[in-house]
């Protein structure tokens, strides 16, 4: 089994270029199914979630190719309108194929995505959005059986769900007429999806705000697009420098996409300077605890950065209160951090991190994607050796976490070895 061996306790110094955004490329690749031609997607990171998505596209009849970080998808001749169970189980976010398949084929069938490591993953908002466009959706024995000709409609989301907004956008470009999505999610990934769809000939406006308007019904042609950088991966690497001390340069990312996180790191005592596509950070040997951190929809503090920032603050002077408001079970990394000497108390949605003088390397297991990344962040700031297992979680979102942290000066290697858990 692959594990990460991290020799921590020394300041970092280096520079790293940030990969393409997982949470942008997944809906964009799903959107290629709407094009009656070839789509070329640049800056597509090598992630297992991307591989699963490409497998779904191949199952649907698309011709798929990859050269380095460029993926081509030709959806000219679709042959299916379903997502196989095994692929749905591997990746809950496959539910975002519902809109494109329904929009292109007039029918769709996929299994109910169910929960995951973060707790329940309901899709009621996805379904109500598609029903507002005329979709007939029946839930039969754990599967969603969908049909109906989509027409433009008014979609109001009771909460700004990223996935539901994406599904509604992807369906609406195929729906005859005008669709308005109110209380849409405002994440940068939605703006990227809008740019991609408009490259294909769609007419989508307003992404990044709470109201998105789509004039749909025109067939879409192929196109070329470069995916934005991954702001959460950037937060991970900034947190690693903060955890270990030292200095680093994170390049290729739009600093505006993570300003709530850089503000917290600055409050903790780091020096953070941003230019159009570079964030430079200097970190002191000891951070300070910060005012309460509450996760919220964009532009609030991102839930995906909660674990990695928590890892950086474990050795801070003073305490920090976290409130995780987006998911029910997103503190699973806390027990593993405690094995390294962290002092964290969890009460429901609230976690209180009491700073300790040092963390010690230990054998720890990834619990989920960002929890696993957080343990690597803690490892570079811990004294001694950390062995991190269950990397399948981390490989979903990081193309090469070890190489990127090594570029920042960390002593970290991926190696094969027997691993019977912690
Ligand atoms: C996206 O998940 C991201 N995943 C998540 O990143 C991210 O944490 C999340 O947005 C919030 O920013 C991808 O983009 C692939 P939501 P998504 O729908 O779309 C509830 C990572 O680490 N909800 O905005 O599933 C839901 O239960 C991953 O990269 C409903 O109640 O998130 C949650 O509490 C983890 N009904 C809240 O909304 C619905 O129909 C936010 O979920 C849909 C969601």
GROMACS .gro file of C-alpha atoms and ligand atoms in nm, residues 22-23 26 93 118 120-126 159-163 187 303-304 326-327 330 369-370, ligand 1:
model
   69
   22UNK     CA    1  -1.103   1.947  -0.893
   23UNK     CA    2  -1.435   2.113  -0.811
   26UNK     CA    3  -1.565   1.773  -1.256
   93UNK     CA    4  -2.054   1.417  -0.713
  118UNK     CA    5  -1.873   1.391   0.549
  120UNK     CA    6  -2.545   1.261   0.456
  121UNK     CA    7  -2.526   1.400   0.104
  122UNK     CA    8  -2.891   1.479   0.017
  123UNK     CA    9  -2.978   1.577  -0.339
  124UNK     CA   10  -3.329   1.717  -0.283
  125UNK     CA   11  -3.223   2.057  -0.417
  126UNK     CA   12  -3.083   1.897  -0.736
  159UNK     CA   13  -2.961   2.706   0.027
  160UNK     CA   14  -2.679   2.795  -0.213
  161UNK     CA   15  -2.580   2.435  -0.294
  162UNK     CA   16  -2.277   2.417  -0.526
  163UNK     CA   17  -2.380   2.087  -0.686
  187UNK     CA   18  -1.808   2.983  -0.577
  303UNK     CA   19  -1.551   2.423   0.461
  304UNK     CA   20  -1.288   2.247   0.247
  326UNK     CA   21  -2.172   2.297   0.602
  327UNK     CA   22  -2.144   1.926   0.679
  330UNK     CA   23  -1.630   1.696   0.904
  369UNK     CA   24  -0.995   1.397   0.127
  370UNK     CA   25  -0.923   1.719   0.319
  423LIG     C1   26  -1.926   2.082  -0.328
  423LIG     O1   27  -1.997   1.972  -0.274
  423LIG     C2   28  -1.780   2.040  -0.326
  423LIG     N1   29  -1.763   1.921  -0.410
  423LIG     C3   30  -1.737   2.009  -0.183
  423LIG     O2   31  -1.598   1.981  -0.186
  423LIG     C4   32  -1.759   2.133  -0.097
  423LIG     O3   33  -1.728   2.102   0.036
  423LIG     C5   34  -1.907   2.177  -0.107
  423LIG     O4   35  -1.941   2.199  -0.245
  423LIG     C6   36  -1.934   2.305  -0.030
  423LIG     O5   37  -1.851   2.406  -0.078
  423LIG     C7   38  -1.754   1.935  -0.543
  423LIG     O6   39  -1.765   2.044  -0.597
  423LIG     C8   40  -1.730   1.810  -0.622
  423LIG     P1   41  -2.327   2.155  -0.148
  423LIG     P2   42  -2.159   1.971  -0.284
  423LIG     O7   43  -2.434   2.097  -0.233
  423LIG     O8   44  -2.202   2.030  -0.413
  423LIG     C9   45  -2.661   2.041   0.163
  423LIG    C10   46  -1.402   1.863  -0.145
  423LIG     O9   47  -1.342   1.846  -0.038
  423LIG     N2   48  -2.740   1.998   0.047
  423LIG    O10   49  -2.290   2.298  -0.164
  423LIG    O11   50  -2.205   1.835  -0.252
  423LIG    C11   51  -2.543   1.947   0.189
  423LIG    O12   52  -2.585   1.838   0.267
  423LIG    C12   53  -1.552   1.849  -0.151
  423LIG    O13   54  -1.348   1.897  -0.254
  423LIG    C13   55  -2.876   1.964   0.067
  423LIG    O14   56  -2.927   1.969   0.178
  423LIG    O15   57  -2.194   2.067  -0.165
  423LIG    C14   58  -2.446   2.036   0.262
  423LIG    O16   59  -2.481   2.039   0.398
  423LIG    C15   60  -1.611   1.799  -0.020
  423LIG     N3   61  -2.948   1.925  -0.041
  423LIG    C16   62  -2.472   2.174   0.202
  423LIG    O17   63  -2.597   2.166   0.133
  423LIG    C17   64  -2.895   1.917  -0.167
  423LIG    O18   65  -2.968   1.881  -0.262
  423LIG    C18   66  -2.367   2.220   0.102
  423LIG    O19   67  -2.362   2.121   0.004
  423LIG    C19   68  -2.759   1.951  -0.183
  423LIG    C20   69  -2.684   1.992  -0.075
   0.00000   0.00000   0.00000
